[in-house]
Coordinates of C-alpha atoms and ligand atoms in Angstrom, one line a residue:
M24 CA 9.6 -23.1 -5.0
T25 CA 8.4 -23.8 -8.0
E26 CA 9.7 -23.1 -12.0
H27 CA 6.7 -21.6 -14.1
I28 CA 6.4 -18.4 -14.8
A29 CA 3.3 -16.7 -14.2
P30 CA 1.5 -14.9 -17.8
L31 CA 1.2 -11.5 -15.2
R32 CA 4.1 -10.4 -12.8
L33 CA 4.8 -6.9 -10.9
S34 CA 8.1 -6.1 -11.9
L35 CA 9.0 -4.4 -8.3
S36 CA 12.1 -2.1 -8.1
V37 CA 14.6 -2.0 -4.1
D38 CA 16.0 0.8 -5.7
A39 CA 13.2 2.9 -5.8
L40 CA 11.6 1.8 -2.8
Q41 CA 14.7 2.8 -1.1
S42 CA 14.9 5.7 -2.6
N43 CA 11.0 6.3 -1.4
W44 CA 11.8 5.2 2.6
R45 CA 15.1 7.2 2.6
W46 CA 13.5 10.5 0.9
L47 CA 10.0 10.5 3.7
A48 CA 12.7 9.3 6.5
A49 CA 14.7 12.7 5.2
Q50 CA 11.4 14.5 5.3
S51 CA 10.6 12.8 8.9
G52 CA 13.6 14.9 10.1
S53 CA 14.9 13.3 14.0
A54 CA 12.0 11.3 13.5
A55 CA 12.6 7.2 13.1
C56 CA 10.7 6.4 9.8
G57 CA 8.6 3.3 9.8
A58 CA 6.5 1.3 7.2
A59 CA 3.1 0.3 7.2
V60 CA 3.3 -2.8 5.3
K61 CA -0.4 -3.6 5.8
A62 CA -2.4 -5.5 3.0
N63 CA 0.3 -7.3 2.1
A64 CA 2.3 -4.2 1.6
Y65 CA 0.1 -3.2 -0.6
G66 CA -0.1 -5.2 -2.4
L67 CA 3.7 -5.8 -4.3
G68 CA 4.5 -8.9 -1.2
A69 CA 5.0 -7.4 2.5
R70 CA 7.9 -10.0 3.2
G71 CA 9.5 -9.1 0.5
A72 CA 9.2 -5.1 0.9
V73 CA 10.1 -5.7 5.0
E74 CA 13.7 -7.5 3.6
H75 CA 14.2 -4.4 1.0
L76 CA 13.5 -1.6 3.1
Q77 CA 15.0 -3.1 6.5
N78 CA 17.7 -2.9 3.9
A79 CA 17.5 0.9 3.8
G80 CA 17.4 0.9 7.5
C81 CA 14.1 0.8 8.5
R82 CA 12.8 -0.8 11.9
D83 CA 9.3 -0.2 13.0
F84 CA 6.8 -2.0 10.6
F85 CA 3.1 -1.8 10.4
V86 CA 0.8 -4.6 9.6
A87 CA -2.8 -4.5 10.8
S88 CA -3.8 -7.9 12.0
W89 CA -2.0 -11.1 13.3
A90 CA -2.4 -13.0 10.4
E91 CA -0.2 -10.0 8.4
A92 CA 2.1 -10.4 11.7
A93 CA 2.5 -14.2 11.0
D94 CA 3.1 -13.8 7.4
V95 CA 5.8 -10.4 8.5
L96 CA 7.4 -11.9 11.4
P97 CA 10.2 -14.9 10.3
M98 CA 11.5 -11.8 8.2
L99 CA 12.2 -9.3 10.5
T100 CA 15.8 -8.6 12.3
D101 CA 16.8 -8.7 16.1
G102 CA 16.5 -4.6 16.5
A103 CA 13.1 -4.0 14.6
S104 CA 9.7 -4.2 15.8
L105 CA 5.9 -4.9 14.5
S106 CA 2.7 -3.6 15.6
V107 CA -0.1 -4.9 14.9
L108 CA -2.7 -1.6 14.1
H109 CA -6.3 -3.4 14.6
G110 CA -5.2 -4.0 18.3
V111 CA -5.9 -7.5 20.2
R112 CA -9.4 -9.8 20.2
G113 CA -9.7 -12.2 22.2
D114 CA -9.3 -14.7 19.2
D115 CA -5.7 -13.0 18.9
M116 CA -5.1 -13.4 22.4
A117 CA -3.3 -16.3 22.7
M118 CA -1.3 -15.6 19.6
A119 CA -0.5 -11.8 20.9
A120 CA 1.0 -13.1 24.2
A121 CA 3.2 -15.0 22.0
S122 CA 4.7 -12.5 20.3
R123 CA 7.2 -10.5 19.8
A124 CA 4.8 -8.3 17.9
R125 CA 3.1 -5.1 19.5
P126 CA -1.0 -5.2 19.6
V127 CA -2.2 -1.3 19.1
L128 CA -4.8 -1.5 21.8
N129 CA -7.8 1.0 20.4
S130 CA -10.5 1.0 23.2
I131 CA -11.3 0.6 26.8
E132 CA -12.3 -3.3 26.1
Q133 CA -8.3 -3.7 24.7
V134 CA -6.0 -2.2 27.6
A135 CA -7.8 -4.6 29.9
R136 CA -7.3 -7.2 27.7
W137 CA -3.9 -7.0 27.5
R138 CA -3.5 -6.1 30.7
Q139 CA -4.8 -10.1 31.5
A140 CA -1.2 -11.2 29.2
G141 CA 0.3 -10.6 32.0
E142 CA 2.3 -7.5 34.1
G143 CA 5.0 -5.8 31.7
H144 CA 3.8 -6.9 28.4
P145 CA 4.8 -4.0 26.3
C146 CA 2.1 -2.5 23.4
D147 CA 1.0 0.3 21.3
V148 CA -1.9 2.6 21.7
M149 CA -4.0 4.5 19.6
V150 CA -6.0 7.5 20.8
D151 CA -8.8 8.8 18.0
T152 CA -8.1 12.8 17.9
G153 CA -11.2 13.4 15.6
M154 CA -11.0 11.1 12.5
N155 CA -13.5 8.5 14.6
R156 CA -12.1 5.2 13.0
L157 CA -9.9 3.4 15.4
G158 CA -8.7 4.4 18.9
L159 CA -9.2 5.3 22.5
T160 CA -11.6 8.7 23.4
M161 CA -9.2 11.9 24.1
D162 CA -11.2 11.1 28.2
E163 CA -10.5 7.8 27.9
A164 CA -6.8 7.4 27.4
L165 CA -6.9 10.8 29.7
S166 CA -8.6 8.8 32.5
G167 CA -5.8 7.6 33.9
A168 CA -7.0 4.3 32.2
L169 CA -3.4 3.3 29.8
D170 CA -1.5 4.5 34.0
G171 CA 0.7 1.4 34.7
L172 CA 0.9 0.3 31.4
P173 CA 4.3 0.0 29.1
V174 CA 3.5 2.1 26.6
R175 CA 5.9 1.6 23.3
T176 CA 4.6 3.9 21.1
L177 CA 1.5 6.5 22.2
L178 CA 0.0 6.8 17.8
S179 CA -2.9 8.6 16.1
H180 CA -3.9 8.8 13.1
L181 CA -5.1 11.9 9.9
A182 CA -7.8 12.0 8.7
S183 CA -7.1 14.7 6.2
A184 CA -3.7 14.9 5.6
D185 CA -3.7 14.9 2.0
E186 CA -5.8 17.5 1.8
D187 CA -4.6 21.5 3.2
V188 CA -8.0 22.0 6.0
P189 CA -8.4 22.9 9.7
Q190 CA -8.4 18.8 11.0
N191 CA -4.7 18.4 10.4
A192 CA -3.8 21.4 12.8
E193 CA -6.8 20.4 15.1
Q194 CA -5.6 16.8 15.0
L195 CA -2.0 18.4 15.8
A196 CA -3.1 20.6 19.3
R197 CA -5.0 17.3 20.2
F198 CA -2.0 14.8 19.9
Q199 CA 0.4 17.8 21.6
A200 CA -1.9 17.1 24.1
L201 CA -1.9 13.9 24.4
K202 CA 1.9 13.8 24.8
A203 CA 1.6 16.6 27.3
G204 CA -0.8 13.9 29.5
I205 CA 0.5 10.7 28.6
T206 CA 3.3 8.8 29.2
A207 CA 4.9 6.5 26.2
D208 CA 8.4 5.5 24.2
R209 CA 7.6 7.0 21.5
Y210 CA 4.8 9.5 19.7
S211 CA 3.7 8.8 16.6
L212 CA 0.8 10.4 14.4
A213 CA 2.2 10.5 10.6
N214 CA 0.8 8.6 7.4
S215 CA 2.5 9.5 4.5
A216 CA 0.4 12.7 3.7
G217 CA 1.4 13.8 6.7
I218 CA 5.1 13.6 6.8
C219 CA 4.6 16.1 3.7
L220 CA 2.8 18.8 6.5
G221 CA 6.2 19.6 8.2
E222 CA 8.2 18.4 10.5
D223 CA 5.7 19.2 13.6
Y224 CA 3.5 16.2 12.5
A225 CA 7.3 14.1 12.5
F226 CA 7.4 13.3 16.6
D227 CA 9.4 10.3 17.3
L228 CA 8.4 8.1 15.2
T229 CA 6.3 8.3 11.4
R230 CA 4.5 5.8 9.5
P231 CA 4.2 6.3 5.7
G232 CA 2.9 3.7 3.6
L233 CA 1.2 4.9 0.2
A234 CA 4.8 6.9 -0.6
L235 CA 6.9 4.2 0.2
Y236 CA 5.3 2.4 -3.2
G237 CA 5.0 5.1 -5.3
G238 CA 2.4 6.6 -4.5
I239 CA 1.9 10.6 -4.5
A240 CA 0.2 11.5 -1.3
R241 CA 1.0 15.1 -2.0
D242 CA 2.3 17.3 -4.4
A243 CA 5.5 18.2 -2.0
C244 CA 6.2 14.0 -3.4
L245 CA 6.5 15.2 -6.9
G246 CA 10.2 15.0 -8.6
H247 CA 10.9 12.9 -5.7
I248 CA 9.2 9.4 -4.7
R249 CA 9.0 7.2 -7.7
Q250 CA 7.5 4.3 -9.6
V251 CA 8.5 1.0 -7.5
V252 CA 5.8 -1.2 -9.8
F253 CA 5.5 -1.9 -12.8
P254 CA 2.8 -4.7 -13.9
E255 CA 3.7 -6.6 -17.2
M256 CA 1.9 -9.6 -18.9
Q257 CA 2.3 -11.4 -21.5
V258 CA -0.1 -11.6 -25.3
L259 CA -1.7 -14.2 -25.4
Q260 CA -2.5 -14.3 -29.3
T261 CA -2.8 -11.6 -31.7
R262 CA -5.1 -11.2 -34.5
T263 CA -6.6 -9.2 -37.1
V264 CA -10.3 -7.9 -37.1
K265 CA -11.9 -6.6 -39.6
A266 CA -13.5 -3.7 -40.0
G267 CA -17.0 -3.6 -38.5
A268 CA -16.7 -6.4 -36.5
P269 CA -16.5 -6.1 -32.8
V270 CA -14.5 -6.8 -30.3
G271 CA -15.1 -8.3 -26.5
Y272 CA -18.2 -9.1 -24.0
N273 CA -21.0 -6.8 -25.5
A274 CA -19.4 -6.0 -28.3
T275 CA -18.6 -2.0 -27.4
Y276 CA -15.7 -1.7 -29.4
T277 CA -15.6 -2.0 -33.1
P278 CA -13.1 -0.7 -35.6
L279 CA -14.2 1.4 -38.5
Q280 CA -11.0 -0.5 -40.6
D281 CA -9.2 -3.8 -40.2
Q282 CA -7.4 -3.4 -36.5
R283 CA -4.7 -5.6 -35.4
I284 CA -4.7 -6.3 -31.9
A285 CA -3.2 -8.3 -28.7
I286 CA -5.0 -10.2 -26.2
I287 CA -2.8 -9.9 -22.8
N288 CA -3.3 -11.8 -19.5
L289 CA -4.6 -9.5 -17.0
G290 CA -8.6 -8.3 -16.2
Y291 CA -10.4 -7.6 -13.9
A292 CA -9.6 -11.0 -11.1
D293 CA -6.7 -8.7 -10.9
G294 CA -7.3 -5.6 -10.1
Y295 CA -7.2 -4.6 -13.1
L296 CA -11.1 -2.9 -13.3
R297 CA -13.6 -2.6 -15.3
C298 CA -13.3 1.0 -15.4
F299 CA -10.5 0.4 -17.3
S300 CA -12.4 -0.1 -20.4
G301 CA -13.1 2.1 -23.3
G302 CA -9.8 3.6 -23.5
K303 CA -8.9 4.6 -20.2
G304 CA -6.3 2.2 -19.9
G305 CA -3.4 1.1 -21.8
A306 CA 0.3 -0.4 -22.3
H307 CA 4.0 0.3 -23.8
F308 CA 5.7 -2.2 -26.1
E309 CA 9.4 -1.1 -27.1
G310 CA 8.2 2.5 -26.8
Q311 CA 4.7 2.0 -28.8
A312 CA 1.7 3.2 -27.6
L313 CA -1.3 0.3 -27.1
K314 CA -4.5 1.7 -26.5
L315 CA -6.9 -0.7 -24.5
V316 CA -9.7 -1.7 -26.3
G317 CA -13.1 -3.0 -25.7
R318 CA -14.4 -4.0 -22.5
V319 CA -11.9 -5.2 -19.6
S320 CA -12.7 -9.1 -19.1
M321 CA -12.2 -10.9 -15.6
D322 CA -8.3 -12.8 -17.1
L323 CA -7.9 -10.5 -20.9
V324 CA -7.4 -7.3 -21.8
A325 CA -7.4 -6.3 -25.4
L326 CA -4.8 -3.6 -26.6
A327 CA -5.2 -1.8 -30.0
I328 CA -1.7 -2.7 -31.4
P329 CA -0.1 0.1 -33.3
E330 CA 0.7 0.2 -37.5
G331 CA 4.9 -0.9 -36.9
C332 CA 4.4 -2.0 -33.6
A333 CA 5.8 -5.9 -33.8
V334 CA 4.5 -7.0 -30.7
T335 CA 3.5 -10.7 -30.9
E336 CA 2.0 -13.4 -29.0
G337 CA 4.6 -14.2 -26.2
D338 CA 5.3 -11.1 -25.9
W339 CA 5.8 -9.4 -22.6
V340 CA 4.2 -5.4 -22.6
A341 CA 3.8 -3.0 -19.7
I342 CA 0.9 -1.7 -18.7
D343 CA 0.4 1.7 -17.7
Y344 CA 0.4 2.0 -14.2
D345 CA 2.2 5.7 -13.1
L346 CA -0.1 5.4 -9.9
P347 CA -1.0 9.5 -10.1
A348 CA -2.1 9.2 -14.0
T349 CA -3.8 6.0 -13.4
A350 CA -5.7 7.3 -10.2
A351 CA -7.1 10.5 -12.4
A352 CA -8.4 8.2 -16.0
S353 CA -10.0 5.8 -13.9
G354 CA -11.6 6.9 -10.9
L355 CA -9.4 4.5 -8.8
S356 CA -7.3 5.8 -5.5
Q357 CA -3.5 5.3 -5.8
Y358 CA -4.3 2.8 -2.6
E359 CA -7.0 0.9 -5.0
L360 CA -4.6 0.7 -7.6
L361 CA -1.9 -0.9 -5.3
T362 CA -4.4 -3.5 -2.8
G363 CA -6.2 -4.5 -4.9
L364 CA -2.9 -6.0 -7.8
G365 CA -4.5 -10.2 -6.7
A366 CA -2.4 -12.7 -6.3
R367 CA -1.7 -14.0 -10.2
Y368 CA 1.6 -11.9 -10.2
D369 CA 4.6 -13.5 -10.4
R370 CA 6.1 -10.1 -8.0
I371 CA 9.9 -9.5 -8.9
W372 CA 11.7 -7.8 -6.6
G373 CA 15.4 -6.2 -9.0
Ligands
PLP17 C1 -2.4 2.9 6.6 C2 -2.1 3.3 7.8 C3 -1.1 4.7 8.0 C4 -0.3 4.6 6.4 O1 -1.1 5.6 5.3 P1 -0.5 5.9 4.5 O2 -1.6 6.4 4.3 O3 -0.8 5.0 3.5 O4 0.5 6.4 4.5 C5 -0.6 4.7 8.6 N1 -0.8 4.9 9.4 C6 -1.9 4.0 10.3 C7 -2.2 4.1 11.5 C8 -2.5 3.4 9.2 O5 -3.7 3.0 9.5

């Protein structure tokens, strides 16, 4: 443990995370509501997210890889379950066979590999119902290839649940056919947006990610899903730029009048990408808006200080990070805005 304080931090709201989970759980009807905590819980920090979600009542967690599983396993309470979405490669077998986490088997090859782990090793299975990404084909799944396998959860994944398109109902119908033909303890189809499509999509277990962390997966989330992540960074220096003098790389901003600016500890290496350049990003200090000026550097950003704003070296400013608004301004997806948050932030749950 280090007492050193980084010059940039993610202020993470336990209350908002738990309230988002409770809303998604309520929308899931009688289905259990799990949590996708892959990619370090979408950038928030997987261990903290798992701890606080468990305290809210969540018991089913999903990561992408066995390295991610190893990170969160020590946090799991006795009744909790962990599924590894990318299944099991040959290189994962030793670790997987000894783990309480389950692989989500995605192919005939993975099914055969897992059978070698020995009789009775539980697993999950992913079937492709139309996304053509991971999973057994419908034909493979219904061919008897899964006979005798102790399948805890049978999964499929929706490709376009954030849109109103026929593909959703098509995938739902295929998943219902799978449920009729394949024995598993539980069936699971819906991600965040899928939960918003209605209880038909919930089956026994839902798997939200984005909406837990404040993402507005569909309009139905508006007014219910709260912002969880508040990035804050310290002012390293303030200066007055003379009228007509250029600021930053390639001199893309030149004030017409003398302008005070604040240089803050944030850059594209922290996931704050160059698409925020040219005034598309901004921050707040004591209720006043500071507009981003010039180009985003690797580790630094310049903000124009408005008249009467007292911000100075050492102060903390809050970067504007409302997810839908920031996605619209930057052209990045809400997912990218979260998962890009890098390793240099202190992550502070409060
Ligand atoms: C990432 C993922 C989820 C969560 O999706 P969101 O859109 O973030 O809610 C659920 N299921 C699977 C298989 C995933 O890969």
